[in-house]
Short mmCIF file of C-alpha atoms in Angstrom, two decimals:
data_model
loop_
_atom_site.label_atom_id
_atom_site.label_comp_id
_atom_site.label_asym_id
_atom_site.label_seq_id
_atom_site.Cartn_x
_atom_site.Cartn_y
_atom_site.Cartn_z
CA MET N 30 36.84 -10.16 19.13
CA LYS N 31 34.83 -7.18 17.72
CA LYS N 32 33.04 -9.41 15.66
CA ASN N 33 31.25 -11.05 18.39
CA LEU N 34 29.90 -8.01 20.06
CA ASN N 35 26.25 -7.30 20.15
CA TYR N 36 25.52 -4.04 18.60
CA ASN N 37 22.11 -2.82 19.54
CA TYR N 38 22.25 0.89 18.27
CA ALA N 39 23.13 2.36 14.92
CA PHE N 40 23.76 5.27 12.90
CA LEU N 41 23.08 5.03 9.19
CA PHE N 42 24.27 7.24 6.27
CA TYR N 43 23.21 6.59 2.73
CA ASP N 44 24.20 8.10 -0.38
CA VAL N 45 22.12 6.86 -3.47
CA LYS N 46 20.71 7.96 -6.62
CA VAL N 47 17.61 9.90 -6.53
CA GLU N 48 15.46 7.29 -8.01
CA ARG N 49 15.88 5.23 -5.20
CA VAL N 50 15.98 7.47 -2.48
CA ASN N 51 12.20 7.13 -1.46
CA LYS N 52 12.54 3.24 -1.15
CA VAL N 53 15.98 3.56 0.87
CA PHE N 54 14.19 5.99 3.02
CA LYS N 55 11.29 4.04 3.65
CA ILE N 56 13.46 0.93 4.65
CA CYS N 57 15.52 2.72 6.82
CA LYS N 58 12.36 4.42 8.62
CA LYS N 59 10.91 1.05 9.31
CA TYR N 60 13.88 0.15 11.44
CA LEU N 61 15.45 3.31 12.62
CA SER N 62 14.62 7.01 13.22
CA HIS N 63 15.15 9.80 10.75
CA PHE N 64 17.76 11.90 12.23
CA GLN N 65 18.95 14.57 9.58
CA LYS N 66 18.88 14.49 5.75
CA SER N 67 20.35 11.00 4.73
CA VAL N 68 21.13 10.15 8.31
CA PHE N 69 19.24 7.57 10.58
CA ARG N 70 19.84 6.44 14.14
CA GLY N 71 18.25 4.42 16.49
CA GLU N 72 18.10 1.18 18.93
CA ILE N 73 17.93 -1.77 16.59
CA THR N 74 18.22 -5.52 17.68
CA PRO N 75 21.06 -7.55 15.95
CA SER N 76 18.47 -9.58 14.18
CA ASN N 77 16.61 -6.67 12.80
CA LEU N 78 20.14 -5.34 11.70
CA ILE N 79 20.22 -8.17 9.58
CA LEU N 80 16.59 -7.71 8.11
CA LEU N 81 17.50 -4.16 7.46
CA LYS N 82 20.76 -4.92 5.52
CA LYS N 83 19.04 -7.65 3.45
CA ASP N 84 15.90 -5.11 2.73
CA LEU N 85 18.69 -2.30 1.74
CA ASN N 86 20.51 -4.93 -0.57
CA LYS N 87 17.66 -5.75 -2.60
CA ILE N 88 17.16 -2.13 -3.26
CA ILE N 89 20.29 -0.44 -3.88
CA ASP N 90 22.78 -0.55 -6.72
CA GLN N 91 25.95 -1.99 -5.67
CA GLN N 92 28.08 0.22 -7.94
CA GLU N 93 26.27 3.39 -7.70
CA ASP N 94 24.83 3.72 -4.25
CA PHE N 95 26.42 3.73 -0.68
CA VAL N 96 25.18 2.98 2.56
CA CYS N 97 27.31 2.92 5.75
CA ILE N 98 25.95 1.49 9.05
CA ILE N 99 27.72 2.61 12.19
CA LYS N 100 27.06 0.07 15.01
CA LEU N 101 27.43 0.73 18.66
CA LEU N 102 26.77 -1.46 21.61
CA ASN N 103 24.18 0.83 23.00
CA ASN N 104 23.29 4.51 23.36
CA ASN N 105 25.84 5.03 26.29
CA VAL N 106 28.89 4.48 24.33
CA PHE N 107 28.73 7.96 22.67
CA GLY N 108 28.30 11.54 23.78
CA GLU N 109 26.33 14.06 21.58
CA GLU N 110 26.58 17.78 21.15
CA VAL N 111 24.22 20.05 18.88
CA LEU N 112 25.56 23.39 17.78
CA GLY N 113 22.90 25.64 16.43
CA ASN N 114 19.12 24.82 16.30
CA LYS N 115 18.48 22.04 18.80
CA GLN N 116 14.78 21.60 17.74
CA ASN N 117 16.06 18.68 15.52
CA ASP N 118 18.57 17.14 17.88
CA THR N 119 17.18 13.69 18.21
CA GLY N 120 14.84 13.15 15.52
CA GLU N 121 12.87 10.70 17.90
CA ASP N 122 9.74 12.75 17.42
CA LEU N 123 9.87 11.83 13.77
CA ILE N 124 9.34 7.89 15.07
CA ILE N 125 5.95 6.49 13.66
CA MET T 30 29.66 9.90 34.78
CA LYS T 31 29.64 10.15 30.90
CA LYS T 32 30.76 13.79 30.97
CA ASN T 33 34.12 13.00 32.46
CA LEU T 34 34.86 10.45 29.53
CA ASN T 35 37.82 11.70 27.08
CA TYR T 36 36.20 11.26 23.72
CA ASN T 37 38.78 10.71 20.92
CA TYR T 38 36.74 10.16 17.92
CA ALA T 39 33.95 11.77 16.38
CA PHE T 40 31.36 11.75 13.61
CA LEU T 41 29.77 15.09 12.62
CA PHE T 42 26.73 15.58 10.70
CA TYR T 43 25.77 19.23 9.37
CA ASP T 44 22.48 20.64 7.96
CA VAL T 45 23.49 24.37 7.26
CA LYS T 46 22.12 26.99 4.86
CA VAL T 47 23.71 26.80 1.26
CA GLU T 48 25.60 30.28 1.84
CA ARG T 49 27.67 28.88 4.80
CA VAL T 50 28.16 25.31 3.41
CA ASN T 51 31.70 26.10 2.35
CA LYS T 52 32.85 27.50 5.32
CA VAL T 53 31.33 25.04 7.56
CA PHE T 54 32.83 22.49 5.36
CA LYS T 55 36.42 23.92 5.52
CA ILE T 56 36.35 24.05 9.38
CA CYS T 57 35.37 20.45 9.65
CA LYS T 58 37.88 19.47 7.00
CA LYS T 59 40.66 21.13 9.23
CA TYR T 60 39.68 18.67 12.19
CA LEU T 61 38.05 15.58 10.78
CA SER T 62 38.00 13.84 7.48
CA HIS T 63 35.10 13.94 5.05
CA PHE T 64 33.21 10.94 4.78
CA GLN T 65 29.85 11.26 2.86
CA LYS T 66 28.00 14.56 1.82
CA SER T 67 27.45 16.37 4.85
CA VAL T 68 29.20 13.66 7.23
CA PHE T 69 32.67 14.02 8.64
CA ARG T 70 34.41 11.72 10.99
CA GLY T 71 37.72 10.91 12.44
CA GLU T 72 40.34 10.98 15.53
CA ILE T 73 40.15 14.19 17.40
CA THR T 74 41.85 15.26 20.66
CA PRO T 75 39.26 16.58 23.30
CA SER T 76 41.18 20.02 22.94
CA ASN T 77 40.74 20.22 19.11
CA LEU T 78 37.04 19.15 19.84
CA ILE T 79 36.57 22.22 21.69
CA LEU T 80 38.26 24.36 19.04
CA LEU T 81 36.05 22.64 16.22
CA LYS T 82 33.22 23.60 18.16
CA LYS T 83 34.50 27.32 18.91
CA ASP T 84 35.26 27.59 15.02
CA LEU T 85 31.77 26.32 14.07
CA ASN T 86 29.85 28.49 16.51
CA LYS T 87 31.22 31.62 14.93
CA ILE T 88 30.16 30.60 11.56
CA ILE T 89 26.61 28.92 11.79
CA ASP T 90 23.36 30.56 12.20
CA GLN T 91 22.08 29.37 15.64
CA GLN T 92 18.52 29.47 14.40
CA GLU T 93 18.91 28.01 10.87
CA ASP T 94 21.46 25.77 10.93
CA PHE T 95 22.21 22.27 12.83
CA VAL T 96 25.47 20.64 13.43
CA CYS T 97 25.53 17.38 15.53
CA ILE T 98 28.86 15.84 16.59
CA ILE T 99 28.58 12.18 17.86
CA LYS T 100 31.66 11.37 20.31
CA LEU T 101 33.23 7.89 20.94
CA LEU T 102 35.78 7.01 23.04
CA ASN T 103 38.04 5.52 20.31
CA ASN T 104 37.54 3.86 16.88
CA ASN T 105 37.13 0.35 18.70
CA VAL T 106 33.76 0.89 20.24
CA PHE T 107 31.93 0.96 16.93
CA GLY T 108 31.47 -1.57 14.20
CA GLU T 109 30.98 -0.51 10.66
CA GLU T 110 29.23 -2.17 7.85
CA VAL T 111 29.09 -0.63 4.11
CA LEU T 112 26.62 -1.73 1.51
CA GLY T 113 27.01 -1.03 -2.16
CA ASN T 114 30.17 0.66 -3.37
CA LYS T 115 32.79 0.43 -1.01
CA GLN T 116 35.14 2.66 -2.56
CA ASN T 117 34.07 5.47 -0.39
CA ASP T 118 33.92 3.39 2.80
CA THR T 119 36.38 5.20 4.98
CA GLY T 120 36.95 8.56 3.43
CA GLU T 121 40.33 8.34 4.93
CA ASP T 122 41.82 8.77 1.30
CA LEU T 123 40.37 12.56 1.42
CA ILE T 124 42.65 13.65 4.42
CA ILE T 125 44.90 16.44 3.43
#
C-alpha cells in the first residue's frame, strides 16, 4: 500500500566521493533546496523525483557513493525543531 | 493541531563546531541510530525527545551550532529510496 502513495516532499542526504560532490550538489539543487551540508529538502513532484534519481544514477558510483531519499506525502506530516542558530533553519533562502 | 501530535520517530541533522562534534555525536547516539555522517534517525518516545533536546542544549553553542530534528508520527509515514551502496541503507546495525 505504501508503494502507491504519492509522495510530494523529500529529504535527501548524500555521502559521495569528493570528486563527484559538485555534480551531485548541482543535480540536487536543481530539484530541491539545500538545507545543511549534504542534506537537501523540498517539495518535489513524483515525476521530478524520478528525474532526480535518474540524473543521480548517471553520476554516482554504485559502490562508493550513497544517496538516501526520504519521501513524505507533504510538508504537514512532520514536525520540525531547530536548536542553536536558527538562521539556517529552512534553507529556503538558498532556492535559486 | 500539529503541535498535539505524538511524534515517535525522528531524523536529526547537525552542523556543530569540531570541538563539540564528539559530545553531540554521543548524545545523539544515546537516543537514535547513526545513519550517515551527521545524520541520525530512529524511533524515539516524546519524553526521550525532550531529554535529547535538553542534553543537546547543554552542549551546543546557540550562535555557532545548528541541530535540526524532523519529527514523524512513525516509520510508516515516509518512503525511502537508496541509490548507490545499499550496505549503509539503514544504519540500524550501528545500534549499540
